[in-house]
PDB file of C-alpha atoms in Angstrom:
ATOM      1  CA  UNK Z   1     -18.466 -39.500 -55.509  1.00 63.00           C
ATOM      2  CA  UNK Z   2     -15.102 -40.449 -56.976  1.00 74.00           C
ATOM      3  CA  UNK Z   3     -12.583 -37.956 -58.310  1.00 77.00           C
ATOM      4  CA  UNK Z   4     -13.180 -38.872 -61.947  1.00 79.00           C
ATOM      5  CA  UNK Z   5     -16.927 -38.372 -61.625  1.00 78.00           C
ATOM      6  CA  UNK Z   6     -16.412 -34.944 -60.070  1.00 80.00           C
ATOM      7  CA  UNK Z   7     -14.138 -33.868 -62.909  1.00 81.00           C
ATOM      8  CA  UNK Z   8     -16.700 -34.952 -65.481  1.00 81.00           C
ATOM      9  CA  UNK Z   9     -19.470 -33.081 -63.660  1.00 81.00           C
ATOM     10  CA  UNK Z  10     -17.459 -29.851 -63.517  1.00 79.00           C
ATOM     11  CA  UNK Z  11     -16.511 -30.174 -67.185  1.00 83.00           C
ATOM     12  CA  UNK Z  12     -20.167 -30.643 -68.187  1.00 83.00           C
ATOM     13  CA  UNK Z  13     -21.176 -27.599 -66.134  1.00 77.00           C
ATOM     14  CA  UNK Z  14     -18.492 -25.438 -67.741  1.00 81.00           C
ATOM     15  CA  UNK Z  15     -19.671 -26.546 -71.198  1.00 83.00           C
ATOM     16  CA  UNK Z  16     -23.303 -25.670 -70.435  1.00 84.00           C
ATOM     17  CA  UNK Z  17     -22.334 -22.259 -69.047  1.00 79.00           C
ATOM     18  CA  UNK Z  18     -20.167 -21.531 -72.109  1.00 80.00           C
ATOM     19  CA  UNK Z  19     -22.990 -22.421 -74.515  1.00 78.00           C
ATOM     20  CA  UNK Z  20     -25.493 -20.300 -72.561  1.00 78.00           C
ATOM     21  CA  UNK Z  21     -23.059 -17.403 -72.582  1.00 75.00           C
ATOM     22  CA  UNK Z  22     -22.722 -17.722 -76.376  1.00 77.00           C
ATOM     23  CA  UNK Z  23     -26.508 -17.587 -76.834  1.00 75.00           C
ATOM     24  CA  UNK Z  24     -26.842 -14.569 -74.526  1.00 81.00           C
ATOM     25  CA  UNK Z  25     -23.773 -12.894 -76.023  1.00 80.00           C
ATOM     26  CA  UNK Z  26     -25.498 -12.277 -79.362  1.00 80.00           C
ATOM     27  CA  UNK Z  27     -28.489 -10.516 -77.786  1.00 82.00           C
ATOM     28  CA  UNK Z  28     -26.423  -8.381 -75.406  1.00 88.00           C
ATOM     29  CA  UNK Z  29     -24.098  -7.331 -78.243  1.00 85.00           C
ATOM     30  CA  UNK Z  30     -27.042  -6.101 -80.330  1.00 83.00           C
ATOM     31  CA  UNK Z  31     -28.518  -4.262 -77.301  1.00 87.00           C
ATOM     32  CA  UNK Z  32     -25.170  -2.497 -76.706  1.00 84.00           C
ATOM     33  CA  UNK Z  33     -25.048  -1.412 -80.343  1.00 84.00           C
ATOM     34  CA  UNK Z  34     -28.611  -0.091 -80.105  1.00 84.00           C
ATOM     35  CA  UNK Z  35     -27.759   2.175 -77.162  1.00 85.00           C
ATOM     36  CA  UNK Z  36     -24.770   3.756 -78.934  1.00 82.00           C
ATOM     37  CA  UNK Z  37     -21.764   1.463 -78.307  1.00 84.00           C
ATOM     38  CA  UNK Z  38     -19.188   0.943 -81.037  1.00 86.00           C
ATOM     39  CA  UNK Z  39     -18.126  -2.440 -82.372  1.00 85.00           C
ATOM     40  CA  UNK Z  40     -15.468  -3.153 -79.725  1.00 89.00           C
ATOM     41  CA  UNK Z  41     -17.643  -2.010 -76.851  1.00 89.00           C
ATOM     42  CA  UNK Z  42     -20.596  -4.009 -78.157  1.00 86.00           C
ATOM     43  CA  UNK Z  43     -18.412  -7.138 -78.376  1.00 88.00           C
ATOM     44  CA  UNK Z  44     -17.171  -6.719 -74.797  1.00 91.00           C
ATOM     45  CA  UNK Z  45     -20.582  -5.805 -73.368  1.00 91.00           C
ATOM     46  CA  UNK Z  46     -21.748  -9.445 -72.788  1.00 90.00           C
ATOM     47  CA  UNK Z  47     -18.616 -10.112 -70.707  1.00 91.00           C
ATOM     48  CA  UNK Z  48     -19.583  -7.199 -68.433  1.00 90.00           C
ATOM     49  CA  UNK Z  49     -23.058  -8.543 -67.649  1.00 91.00           C
ATOM     50  CA  UNK Z  50     -22.767 -12.341 -67.811  1.00 90.00           C
ATOM     51  CA  UNK Z  51     -19.177 -12.273 -66.564  1.00 89.00           C
ATOM     52  CA  UNK Z  52     -20.241 -10.536 -63.358  1.00 90.00           C
ATOM     53  CA  UNK Z  53     -22.934 -13.188 -62.932  1.00 90.00           C
ATOM     54  CA  UNK Z  54     -20.238 -15.879 -62.965  1.00 88.00           C
ATOM     55  CA  UNK Z  55     -18.113 -13.880 -60.498  1.00 89.00           C
ATOM     56  CA  UNK Z  56     -21.079 -13.430 -58.123  1.00 91.00           C
ATOM     57  CA  UNK Z  57     -21.788 -17.175 -58.309  1.00 89.00           C
ATOM     58  CA  UNK Z  58     -18.209 -18.016 -57.294  1.00 90.00           C
ATOM     59  CA  UNK Z  59     -18.369 -15.449 -54.453  1.00 92.00           C
ATOM     60  CA  UNK Z  60     -21.601 -17.037 -53.240  1.00 92.00           C
ATOM     61  CA  UNK Z  61     -19.850 -20.398 -52.926  1.00 90.00           C
ATOM     62  CA  UNK Z  62     -16.872 -18.907 -51.048  1.00 91.00           C
ATOM     63  CA  UNK Z  63     -18.374 -16.284 -48.747  1.00 92.00           C
ATOM     64  CA  UNK Z  64     -20.635 -16.758 -45.715  1.00 91.00           C
ATOM     65  CA  UNK Z  65     -23.056 -14.714 -43.664  1.00 91.00           C
ATOM     66  CA  UNK Z  66     -23.882 -11.167 -44.795  1.00 92.00           C
ATOM     67  CA  UNK Z  67     -21.251 -11.243 -47.554  1.00 92.00           C
ATOM     68  CA  UNK Z  68     -22.879 -14.340 -49.052  1.00 92.00           C
ATOM     69  CA  UNK Z  69     -26.295 -12.670 -49.025  1.00 94.00           C
ATOM     70  CA  UNK Z  70     -24.792  -9.630 -50.763  1.00 94.00           C
ATOM     71  CA  UNK Z  71     -23.300 -11.856 -53.479  1.00 92.00           C
ATOM     72  CA  UNK Z  72     -26.680 -13.565 -53.932  1.00 93.00           C
ATOM     73  CA  UNK Z  73     -28.396 -10.170 -54.413  1.00 94.00           C
ATOM     74  CA  UNK Z  74     -25.840  -9.144 -57.048  1.00 93.00           C
ATOM     75  CA  UNK Z  75     -26.278 -12.488 -58.822  1.00 92.00           C
ATOM     76  CA  UNK Z  76     -30.057 -12.161 -58.806  1.00 93.00           C
ATOM     77  CA  UNK Z  77     -30.022  -8.532 -60.012  1.00 94.00           C
ATOM     78  CA  UNK Z  78     -27.680  -9.156 -62.960  1.00 93.00           C
ATOM     79  CA  UNK Z  79     -29.507 -12.355 -63.887  1.00 92.00           C
ATOM     80  CA  UNK Z  80     -32.794 -10.429 -64.040  1.00 93.00           C
ATOM     81  CA  UNK Z  81     -31.161  -7.626 -66.041  1.00 92.00           C
ATOM     82  CA  UNK Z  82     -29.705 -10.080 -68.568  1.00 91.00           C
ATOM     83  CA  UNK Z  83     -33.072 -11.818 -68.841  1.00 91.00           C
ATOM     84  CA  UNK Z  84     -34.866  -8.503 -69.533  1.00 92.00           C
ATOM     85  CA  UNK Z  85     -32.364  -7.479 -72.213  1.00 89.00           C
ATOM     86  CA  UNK Z  86     -32.569 -10.880 -73.915  1.00 88.00           C
ATOM     87  CA  UNK Z  87     -36.362 -10.622 -73.819  1.00 87.00           C
ATOM     88  CA  UNK Z  88     -36.318  -7.158 -75.423  1.00 87.00           C
ATOM     89  CA  UNK Z  89     -33.932  -8.430 -78.087  1.00 82.00           C
ATOM     90  CA  UNK Z  90     -36.418 -11.167 -78.943  1.00 82.00           C
ATOM     91  CA  UNK Z  91     -39.365  -8.734 -79.144  1.00 80.00           C
ATOM     92  CA  UNK Z  92     -37.683  -6.130 -81.401  1.00 80.00           C
ATOM     93  CA  UNK Z  93     -36.675  -7.683 -84.742  1.00 72.00           C
ATOM     94  CA  UNK Z  94     -34.951  -4.465 -85.856  1.00 71.00           C
ATOM     95  CA  UNK Z  95     -32.177  -5.078 -83.297  1.00 73.00           C
ATOM     96  CA  UNK Z  96     -31.026  -8.320 -84.914  1.00 72.00           C
ATOM     97  CA  UNK Z  97     -27.728  -7.945 -86.704  1.00 64.00           C
ATOM     98  CA  UNK Z  98     -27.290  -4.202 -85.929  1.00 56.00           C
ATOM     99  CA  UNK Z  99     -24.284  -4.328 -83.653  1.00 48.00           C
ATOM    100  CA  UNK Z 100     -23.099  -0.756 -84.252  1.00 44.00           C
ATOM    101  CA  UNK Z 101     -26.223   1.157 -85.419  1.00 50.00           C
ATOM    102  CA  UNK Z 102     -28.290   3.190 -82.971  1.00 59.00           C
ATOM    103  CA  UNK Z 103     -31.974   2.263 -82.550  1.00 65.00           C
ATOM    104  CA  UNK Z 104     -34.892   2.265 -80.173  1.00 74.00           C
ATOM    105  CA  UNK Z 105     -35.437  -0.531 -77.678  1.00 81.00           C
ATOM    106  CA  UNK Z 106     -39.218   0.100 -77.344  1.00 79.00           C
ATOM    107  CA  UNK Z 107     -41.866   2.150 -79.175  1.00 76.00           C
ATOM    108  CA  UNK Z 108     -43.206   3.659 -75.943  1.00 83.00           C
ATOM    109  CA  UNK Z 109     -40.905   6.431 -74.753  1.00 84.00           C
ATOM    110  CA  UNK Z 110     -40.977   5.705 -70.971  1.00 89.00           C
ATOM    111  CA  UNK Z 111     -40.229   2.029 -71.628  1.00 86.00           C
ATOM    112  CA  UNK Z 112     -37.441   2.983 -74.024  1.00 84.00           C
ATOM    113  CA  UNK Z 113     -35.913   5.349 -71.463  1.00 89.00           C
ATOM    114  CA  UNK Z 114     -36.054   2.701 -68.733  1.00 90.00           C
ATOM    115  CA  UNK Z 115     -34.431   0.064 -70.968  1.00 88.00           C
ATOM    116  CA  UNK Z 116     -31.684   2.436 -72.096  1.00 87.00           C
ATOM    117  CA  UNK Z 117     -31.002   3.358 -68.439  1.00 90.00           C
ATOM    118  CA  UNK Z 118     -30.804  -0.326 -67.538  1.00 90.00           C
ATOM    119  CA  UNK Z 119     -28.461  -1.191 -70.401  1.00 88.00           C
ATOM    120  CA  UNK Z 120     -26.119   1.727 -69.772  1.00 89.00           C
ATOM    121  CA  UNK Z 121     -26.004   1.313 -65.965  1.00 90.00           C
ATOM    122  CA  UNK Z 122     -24.937  -2.341 -66.020  1.00 91.00           C
ATOM    123  CA  UNK Z 123     -21.246  -1.626 -66.889  1.00 91.00           C
ATOM    124  CA  UNK Z 124     -20.991   0.910 -64.042  1.00 91.00           C
ATOM    125  CA  UNK Z 125     -22.609  -1.553 -61.653  1.00 90.00           C
ATOM    126  CA  UNK Z 126     -20.201  -4.263 -62.796  1.00 90.00           C
ATOM    127  CA  UNK Z 127     -17.245  -2.074 -61.827  1.00 91.00           C
ATOM    128  CA  UNK Z 128     -18.637  -1.336 -58.361  1.00 91.00           C
ATOM    129  CA  UNK Z 129     -20.121  -4.705 -57.431  1.00 92.00           C
ATOM    130  CA  UNK Z 130     -17.322  -6.698 -59.045  1.00 88.00           C
ATOM    131  CA  UNK Z 131     -14.640  -4.818 -57.095  1.00 91.00           C
ATOM    132  CA  UNK Z 132     -16.569  -5.238 -53.857  1.00 92.00           C
ATOM    133  CA  UNK Z 133     -17.023  -8.968 -54.393  1.00 90.00           C
ATOM    134  CA  UNK Z 134     -13.356  -9.495 -55.215  1.00 90.00           C
ATOM    135  CA  UNK Z 135     -12.327  -7.584 -52.064  1.00 91.00           C
ATOM    136  CA  UNK Z 136     -14.689  -9.664 -49.921  1.00 90.00           C
ATOM    137  CA  UNK Z 137     -13.360 -12.915 -51.371  1.00 89.00           C
ATOM    138  CA  UNK Z 138      -9.722 -11.910 -50.853  1.00 90.00           C
ATOM    139  CA  UNK Z 139     -10.308 -10.847 -47.231  1.00 89.00           C
ATOM    140  CA  UNK Z 140     -12.477 -13.835 -46.364  1.00 83.00           C
ATOM    141  CA  UNK Z 141     -11.088 -16.228 -43.745  1.00 83.00           C
ATOM    142  CA  UNK Z 142     -12.806 -19.616 -43.718  1.00 75.00           C
ATOM    143  CA  UNK Z 143     -13.489 -21.136 -40.308  1.00 68.00           C
ATOM    144  CA  UNK Z 144     -11.910 -24.553 -39.883  1.00 57.00           C
ATOM    145  CA  UNK Z 145     -14.037 -25.503 -36.874  1.00 46.00           C
ATOM    146  CA  UNK Z 146     -17.325 -27.074 -37.916  1.00 47.00           C
ATOM    147  CA  UNK Z 147     -20.399 -26.486 -35.857  1.00 52.00           C
ATOM    148  CA  UNK Z 148     -21.903 -29.405 -33.911  1.00 49.00           C
ATOM    149  CA  UNK Z 149     -25.238 -29.068 -35.741  1.00 55.00           C
ATOM    150  CA  UNK Z 150     -23.570 -29.196 -39.175  1.00 52.00           C
ATOM    151  CA  UNK Z 151     -21.492 -32.241 -38.221  1.00 53.00           C
ATOM    152  CA  UNK Z 152     -24.562 -34.002 -36.879  1.00 53.00           C
ATOM    153  CA  UNK Z 153     -26.516 -33.165 -40.037  1.00 56.00           C
ATOM    154  CA  UNK Z 154     -23.668 -34.417 -42.219  1.00 54.00           C
ATOM    155  CA  UNK Z 155     -23.511 -37.711 -40.353  1.00 52.00           C
ATOM    156  CA  UNK Z 156     -27.279 -38.203 -40.754  1.00 52.00           C
ATOM    157  CA  UNK Z 157     -27.136 -37.442 -44.489  1.00 52.00           C
ATOM    158  CA  UNK Z 158     -24.466 -40.072 -45.122  1.00 53.00           C
ATOM    159  CA  UNK Z 159     -25.639 -43.331 -46.616  1.00 48.00           C
ATOM    160  CA  UNK Z 160     -25.725 -46.574 -44.683  1.00 49.00           C
ATOM    161  CA  UNK Z 161     -22.776 -47.994 -46.622  1.00 47.00           C
ATOM    162  CA  UNK Z 162     -20.533 -45.040 -45.671  1.00 50.00           C
ATOM    163  CA  UNK Z 163     -21.251 -45.310 -41.967  1.00 53.00           C
ATOM    164  CA  UNK Z 164     -18.866 -47.455 -39.868  1.00 56.00           C
ATOM    165  CA  UNK Z 165     -20.130 -50.707 -38.493  1.00 57.00           C
ATOM    166  CA  UNK Z 166     -21.307 -50.329 -34.907  1.00 59.00           C
ATOM    167  CA  UNK Z 167     -19.131 -52.102 -32.386  1.00 62.00           C
ATOM    168  CA  UNK Z 168     -20.908 -54.599 -30.112  1.00 63.00           C
ATOM    169  CA  UNK Z 169     -21.749 -53.278 -26.696  1.00 62.00           C
ATOM    170  CA  UNK Z 170     -19.624 -54.720 -23.876  1.00 61.00           C
ATOM    171  CA  UNK Z 171     -21.463 -57.160 -21.619  1.00 61.00           C
ATOM    172  CA  UNK Z 172     -22.715 -55.603 -18.435  1.00 64.00           C
ATOM    173  CA  UNK Z 173     -21.400 -57.397 -15.304  1.00 59.00           C
ATOM    174  CA  UNK Z 174     -24.016 -58.862 -13.052  1.00 61.00           C
ATOM    175  CA  UNK Z 175     -23.729 -57.721  -9.473  1.00 59.00           C
ATOM    176  CA  UNK Z 176     -24.829 -60.118  -6.703  1.00 55.00           C
ATOM    177  CA  UNK Z 177     -27.847 -59.089  -4.722  1.00 58.00           C
ATOM    178  CA  UNK Z 178     -26.990 -57.618  -1.334  1.00 61.00           C
ATOM    179  CA  UNK Z 179     -28.667 -59.105   1.771  1.00 59.00           C
ATOM    180  CA  UNK Z 180     -31.279 -56.898   3.420  1.00 60.00           C
ATOM    181  CA  UNK Z 181     -30.192 -55.013   6.540  1.00 59.00           C
ATOM    182  CA  UNK Z 182     -30.822 -56.696   9.862  1.00 59.00           C
ATOM    183  CA  UNK Z 183     -32.648 -53.819  11.418  1.00 60.00           C
ATOM    184  CA  UNK Z 184     -33.555 -50.379  10.108  1.00 56.00           C
ATOM    185  CA  UNK Z 185     -31.380 -47.510  11.097  1.00 56.00           C
ATOM    186  CA  UNK Z 186     -33.101 -44.326  12.030  1.00 57.00           C
ATOM    187  CA  UNK Z 187     -31.871 -41.437   9.923  1.00 56.00           C
ATOM    188  CA  UNK Z 188     -30.231 -38.644  11.773  1.00 54.00           C
ATOM    189  CA  UNK Z 189     -31.950 -35.315  11.722  1.00 57.00           C
ATOM    190  CA  UNK Z 190     -30.061 -32.364  10.230  1.00 54.00           C
ATOM    191  CA  UNK Z 191     -29.793 -30.777  13.677  1.00 52.00           C
ATOM    192  CA  UNK Z 192     -28.223 -33.882  15.240  1.00 59.00           C
ATOM    193  CA  UNK Z 193     -25.798 -34.424  12.359  1.00 59.00           C
ATOM    194  CA  UNK Z 194     -24.739 -30.765  12.470  1.00 58.00           C
ATOM    195  CA  UNK Z 195     -24.260 -30.915  16.242  1.00 57.00           C
ATOM    196  CA  UNK Z 196     -22.187 -34.128  15.980  1.00 59.00           C
ATOM    197  CA  UNK Z 197     -20.062 -32.692  13.198  1.00 58.00           C
ATOM    198  CA  UNK Z 198     -19.419 -29.514  15.169  1.00 59.00           C
ATOM    199  CA  UNK Z 199     -18.531 -31.549  18.292  1.00 59.00           C
ATOM    200  CA  UNK Z 200     -16.088 -33.813  16.410  1.00 61.00           C
ATOM    201  CA  UNK Z 201     -14.455 -31.004  14.524  1.00 65.00           C
ATOM    202  CA  UNK Z 202     -11.555 -29.449  16.484  1.00 60.00           C
ATOM    203  CA  UNK Z 203     -11.936 -25.816  17.286  1.00 63.00           C
ATOM    204  CA  UNK Z 204      -9.511 -23.638  15.483  1.00 63.00           C
ATOM    205  CA  UNK Z 205      -7.749 -20.723  17.054  1.00 57.00           C
ATOM    206  CA  UNK Z 206      -9.611 -17.526  16.473  1.00 60.00           C
ATOM    207  CA  UNK Z 207      -6.931 -15.188  17.793  1.00 63.00           C
ATOM    208  CA  UNK Z 208      -7.300 -12.577  20.443  1.00 71.00           C
ATOM    209  CA  UNK Z 209     -10.810 -12.000  21.702  1.00 63.00           C
ATOM    210  CA  UNK Z 210     -12.130  -8.462  21.421  1.00 68.00           C
ATOM    211  CA  UNK Z 211     -12.608  -6.461  24.573  1.00 65.00           C
ATOM    212  CA  UNK Z 212     -16.393  -6.516  24.218  1.00 67.00           C
ATOM    213  CA  UNK Z 213     -16.460 -10.351  24.161  1.00 64.00           C
ATOM    214  CA  UNK Z 214     -14.409 -10.833  27.307  1.00 67.00           C
ATOM    215  CA  UNK Z 215     -16.078 -11.568  30.633  1.00 66.00           C
ATOM    216  CA  UNK Z 216     -15.542  -8.780  33.087  1.00 64.00           C
ATOM    217  CA  UNK Z 217     -14.152  -9.774  36.513  1.00 60.00           C
ATOM    218  CA  UNK Z 218     -16.472  -9.105  39.451  1.00 68.00           C
ATOM    219  CA  UNK Z 219     -15.965  -5.741  41.113  1.00 77.00           C
ATOM    220  CA  UNK Z 220     -14.539  -5.813  44.682  1.00 79.00           C
ATOM    221  CA  UNK Z 221     -15.324  -3.512  47.558  1.00 85.00           C
ATOM    222  CA  UNK Z 222     -12.610  -1.461  49.283  1.00 83.00           C
ATOM    223  CA  UNK Z 223     -12.844  -3.727  52.350  1.00 85.00           C
ATOM    224  CA  UNK Z 224     -12.242  -6.821  50.207  1.00 85.00           C
ATOM    225  CA  UNK Z 225      -9.273  -5.201  48.492  1.00 83.00           C
ATOM    226  CA  UNK Z 226      -7.800  -4.187  51.865  1.00 84.00           C
ATOM    227  CA  UNK Z 227      -8.272  -7.701  53.238  1.00 87.00           C
ATOM    228  CA  UNK Z 228      -6.567  -9.269  50.206  1.00 85.00           C
ATOM    229  CA  UNK Z 229      -3.717  -6.775  50.448  1.00 84.00           C
ATOM    230  CA  UNK Z 230      -3.234  -7.503  54.170  1.00 86.00           C
ATOM    231  CA  UNK Z 231      -3.046 -11.280  53.614  1.00 87.00           C
ATOM    232  CA  UNK Z 232      -0.719 -10.910  50.607  1.00 86.00           C
ATOM    233  CA  UNK Z 233       1.706  -8.441  52.269  1.00 86.00           C
ATOM    234  CA  UNK Z 234       1.776  -9.935  55.773  1.00 85.00           C
ATOM    235  CA  UNK Z 235       5.332 -11.253  55.364  1.00 86.00           C
ATOM    236  CA  UNK Z 236       6.636  -8.340  53.340  1.00 85.00           C
ATOM    237  CA  UNK Z 237       9.235  -5.925  54.637  1.00 85.00           C
ATOM    238  CA  UNK Z 238       8.460  -2.232  54.803  1.00 82.00           C
ATOM    239  CA  UNK Z 239      10.800  -1.548  51.877  1.00 82.00           C
ATOM    240  CA  UNK Z 240       8.879  -4.016  49.686  1.00 83.00           C
ATOM    241  CA  UNK Z 241       5.544  -2.369  50.423  1.00 81.00           C
ATOM    242  CA  UNK Z 242       5.232  -0.337  47.198  1.00 87.00           C
ATOM    243  CA  UNK Z 243       2.233   0.618  45.093  1.00 84.00           C
ATOM    244  CA  UNK Z 244       3.477  -1.291  41.995  1.00 88.00           C
ATOM    245  CA  UNK Z 245       4.013  -4.525  43.976  1.00 86.00           C
ATOM    246  CA  UNK Z 246       0.552  -4.227  45.534  1.00 86.00           C
ATOM    247  CA  UNK Z 247      -1.042  -3.508  42.123  1.00 86.00           C
ATOM    248  CA  UNK Z 248       0.468  -6.594  40.451  1.00 87.00           C
ATOM    249  CA  UNK Z 249      -0.308  -8.848  43.420  1.00 87.00           C
ATOM    250  CA  UNK Z 250      -3.881  -7.773  44.082  1.00 84.00           C
ATOM    251  CA  UNK Z 251      -4.580  -6.940  40.376  1.00 84.00           C
ATOM    252  CA  UNK Z 252      -6.087  -3.516  40.828  1.00 84.00           C
ATOM    253  CA  UNK Z 253      -5.566  -0.039  39.455  1.00 86.00           C
ATOM    254  CA  UNK Z 254      -2.608   2.178  40.301  1.00 86.00           C
ATOM    255  CA  UNK Z 255      -4.738   4.679  42.223  1.00 87.00           C
ATOM    256  CA  UNK Z 256      -6.255   1.979  44.454  1.00 85.00           C
ATOM    257  CA  UNK Z 257      -2.811   0.410  44.908  1.00 84.00           C
ATOM    258  CA  UNK Z 258      -1.472   3.718  46.252  1.00 88.00           C
ATOM    259  CA  UNK Z 259      -4.417   3.991  48.671  1.00 88.00           C
ATOM    260  CA  UNK Z 260      -3.811   0.442  49.882  1.00 85.00           C
ATOM    261  CA  UNK Z 261      -0.098   1.206  50.354  1.00 88.00           C
ATOM    262  CA  UNK Z 262      -0.826   4.233  52.531  1.00 88.00           C
ATOM    263  CA  UNK Z 263      -3.418   2.308  54.557  1.00 91.00           C
ATOM    264  CA  UNK Z 264      -1.076  -0.644  55.156  1.00 87.00           C
ATOM    265  CA  UNK Z 265       1.807   1.615  56.100  1.00 87.00           C
ATOM    266  CA  UNK Z 266      -0.438   3.488  58.537  1.00 89.00           C
ATOM    267  CA  UNK Z 267      -1.629   0.219  60.085  1.00 88.00           C
ATOM    268  CA  UNK Z 268       1.944  -1.011  60.485  1.00 87.00           C
ATOM    269  CA  UNK Z 269       2.998   2.316  62.091  1.00 88.00           C
ATOM    270  CA  UNK Z 270       0.050   2.131  64.521  1.00 88.00           C
ATOM    271  CA  UNK Z 271       0.962  -1.472  65.373  1.00 86.00           C
ATOM    272  CA  UNK Z 272       4.567  -0.592  66.143  1.00 86.00           C
ATOM    273  CA  UNK Z 273       3.499   2.394  68.286  1.00 87.00           C
ATOM    274  CA  UNK Z 274       1.034   0.231  70.252  1.00 86.00           C
ATOM    275  CA  UNK Z 275       3.741  -2.383  70.848  1.00 84.00           C
ATOM    276  CA  UNK Z 276       6.157   0.257  72.129  1.00 83.00           C
ATOM    277  CA  UNK Z 277       3.525   1.615  74.551  1.00 83.00           C
ATOM    278  CA  UNK Z 278       2.839  -1.884  75.783  1.00 81.00           C
ATOM    279  CA  UNK Z 279       6.529  -2.511  76.440  1.00 79.00           C
ATOM    280  CA  UNK Z 280       6.808   0.754  78.339  1.00 79.00           C
ATOM    281  CA  UNK Z 281       3.688   0.155  80.472  1.00 73.00           C
ATOM    282  CA  UNK Z 282       4.337  -3.521  81.297  1.00 68.00           C
ATOM    283  CA  UNK Z 283       6.921  -3.063  84.227  1.00 67.00           C
ATOM    284  CA  UNK Z 284       4.776  -0.480  86.034  1.00 65.00           C
ATOM    285  CA  UNK Z 285       1.709  -2.728  85.796  1.00 63.00           C
ATOM    286  CA  UNK Z 286       3.560  -5.739  87.176  1.00 63.00           C
ATOM    287  CA  UNK Z 287       4.957  -3.718  90.075  1.00 65.00           C
ATOM    288  CA  UNK Z 288       1.471  -2.464  90.926  1.00 63.00           C
ATOM    289  CA  UNK Z 289       0.042  -5.985  90.907  1.00 56.00           C
ATOM    290  CA  UNK Z 290       2.983  -7.228  92.986  1.00 60.00           C
ATOM    291  CA  UNK Z 291       2.297  -4.594  95.652  1.00 59.00           C
ATOM    292  CA  UNK Z 292      -1.389  -5.451  95.803  1.00 55.00           C
ATOM    293  CA  UNK Z 293      -0.949  -9.241  95.882  1.00 51.00           C
ATOM    294  CA  UNK Z 294       2.321 -10.637  97.288  1.00 53.00           C
ATOM    295  CA  UNK Z 295       1.756 -14.014  95.661  1.00 52.00           C
ATOM    296  CA  UNK Z 296       1.115 -12.582  92.241  1.00 49.00           C
ATOM    297  CA  UNK Z 297       4.673 -13.235  90.977  1.00 52.00           C
ATOM    298  CA  UNK Z 298       4.618 -16.863  92.113  1.00 52.00           C
ATOM    299  CA  UNK Z 299       1.191 -17.450  90.626  1.00 53.00           C
ATOM    300  CA  UNK Z 300       2.228 -15.818  87.366  1.00 54.00           C
ATOM    301  CA  UNK Z 301       5.356 -18.029  87.154  1.00 54.00           C
ATOM    302  CA  UNK Z 302       3.232 -21.123  87.721  1.00 54.00           C
ATOM    303  CA  UNK Z 303       0.793 -20.022  85.056  1.00 51.00           C
ATOM    304  CA  UNK Z 304       3.591 -19.455  82.554  1.00 53.00           C
ATOM    305  CA  UNK Z 305       5.059 -22.889  83.282  1.00 53.00           C
ATOM    306  CA  UNK Z 306       1.646 -24.518  82.809  1.00 53.00           C
ATOM    307  CA  UNK Z 307       1.117 -22.672  79.550  1.00 47.00           C
TER     308      UNK Z 307
END
């Protein structure tokens, strides 16, 4: 709708509301005079009731959620109250034209009490509900982001002329047909593919292995340790024959290295003692053989030359 049409619509609505307020104003003024209000209060009484209806209507258009429902309840309650008071004014002819004189609103006492309570409670309710509605409107923050459902509904409610012309769809390219494969390829099983992937993937360094995961070296007997120590220390000097050197060479414990050291030293001492005894006993043995066999020396020399 164009701007001029909207202005005319709002102006017509304001005119209708003003005329309806003037019609209701006469009845509410007479009701206020019947319940004891003076001339000024009776004149202002219609603004209290119908004015709050207009305020609640504006709050309904502005607020949302629970505040909007509260404004709708206030609007409905004051509309019903104004309707009841206008209806009573039409049923009781004595109220017409008596703006400042006190009178009864109904012949039946309970009905009269209820109507008087309704008429006198509306100004107090206008103060409370009107202040609450004004506070809600002033503290209301409208959300600028529209919901997807509302935007979709708005687009569907628009007329065909307002909608933009659809753009033509781009042509889809035709892809040439691929030739069939020469021979089918057997799909790899998950186990084979996982094994191939693990074989192709380089192993990453995992750091130092824990002691429990290491393979223990085979245990050696004392004879094997002694044999290895003999072959390793055969060319060593006596000063080099220490427990630490034997431990690092044979890779054994310190206690076993000390035992091997003592054993090797004892064997070397026994070897030297045996060699000394042999050197001391050799001349006496040769002299004894020479006395028994005169040709022993010549035969021995010939044997040594042949060797």
